[in-house]
């Protein structure tokens, strides 16, 4: 089964509109002809529109880092899927561990977001991952399978093939401690098997499972050589256009 690799840059709460525009411009020049992989950047909300105009006609796509589960309403500080579409987004990161831990997003909330995102025609990137305590207590499988099953609850047949999963062990995010390719492959296999059990192997084989956590040009090739690793979600390593372009190149 060939799954087109997806390389995602998550800029988190970094870059003003002007800074984001400059980085996006640089990136578009650097990765003009990379057609074998799909490339996506997720700037902060305030930079989406300006980055969208820079990306017009390029191979770099636009995504958001978060979304609300409703259509519209009195939700101070929130942004809807419809608004993201209007900004030119195609993907949305849902359930990042920083959203789960700092902003206390539950699996139920994450599932509602997933449904809304798909209803509007955007592709969700559902993040799952264990904490260091869970890993040390041998609870990795339980933690990730629970997040995956609760997060993807009640998706219809068409929606099932249209999601991306990102495995991001919390202990590897922003720490410089990348999980080894063997650890990641093992977890991705568990996730794919879980998708097959809940959906079917035909569907599970089509779903891209990305890895995220201290990815850089030096470790990405080895990670991508594993059978079930279909791309990467890059935080810190995506902020500099040249560094991110090197990661894309290495893929
Ligand atoms: P990192 O972040 O690459 O800085 O570890 C990854 C992420 O949080 O998506």
PDB file of C-alpha atoms in Angstrom, residues 7 24-35 37-41 55 58-61 241-242 244-249:
ATOM      1  CA  UNK A   7       5.500  16.453   6.262  1.00  0.00           C
ATOM      2  CA  UNK A  24       6.547  30.977   4.129  1.00  0.00           C
ATOM      3  CA  UNK A  25       8.071  32.898   1.203  1.00  0.00           C
ATOM      4  CA  UNK A  26      11.469  31.398   1.855  1.00  0.00           C
ATOM      5  CA  UNK A  27       9.989  27.923   2.136  1.00  0.00           C
ATOM      6  CA  UNK A  28       8.088  28.165  -1.138  1.00  0.00           C
ATOM      7  CA  UNK A  29      11.347  29.038  -2.930  1.00  0.00           C
ATOM      8  CA  UNK A  30      13.292  26.253  -1.249  1.00  0.00           C
ATOM      9  CA  UNK A  31      10.904  23.389  -1.914  1.00  0.00           C
ATOM     10  CA  UNK A  32       9.483  24.246  -5.291  1.00  0.00           C
ATOM     11  CA  UNK A  33       9.814  20.854  -6.925  1.00  0.00           C
ATOM     12  CA  UNK A  34       9.193  18.276  -4.170  1.00  0.00           C
ATOM     13  CA  UNK A  35       6.243  16.390  -5.621  1.00  0.00           C
ATOM     14  CA  UNK A  37       5.733  14.277  -0.573  1.00  0.00           C
ATOM     15  CA  UNK A  38       2.880  16.423   0.675  1.00  0.00           C
ATOM     16  CA  UNK A  39       4.035  19.472   2.616  1.00  0.00           C
ATOM     17  CA  UNK A  40       1.939  21.387   5.106  1.00  0.00           C
ATOM     18  CA  UNK A  41       2.570  24.288   7.451  1.00  0.00           C
ATOM     19  CA  UNK A  55       1.300  29.731  -0.628  1.00  0.00           C
ATOM     20  CA  UNK A  58       2.815  26.433  -4.535  1.00  0.00           C
ATOM     21  CA  UNK A  59       3.088  22.843  -3.342  1.00  0.00           C
ATOM     22  CA  UNK A  60       3.000  23.890   0.297  1.00  0.00           C
ATOM     23  CA  UNK A  61      -0.421  23.534   1.876  1.00  0.00           C
ATOM     24  CA  UNK A 241      12.601  27.598   6.504  1.00  0.00           C
ATOM     25  CA  UNK A 242      16.003  26.163   5.645  1.00  0.00           C
ATOM     26  CA  UNK A 244      12.416  22.537   7.496  1.00  0.00           C
ATOM     27  CA  UNK A 245      13.385  22.309   3.822  1.00  0.00           C
ATOM     28  CA  UNK A 246      16.280  20.043   4.833  1.00  0.00           C
ATOM     29  CA  UNK A 247      13.811  17.758   6.623  1.00  0.00           C
ATOM     30  CA  UNK A 248      11.619  17.655   3.500  1.00  0.00           C
ATOM     31  CA  UNK A 249      14.686  16.918   1.392  1.00  0.00           C
TER      32      UNK A 249
END
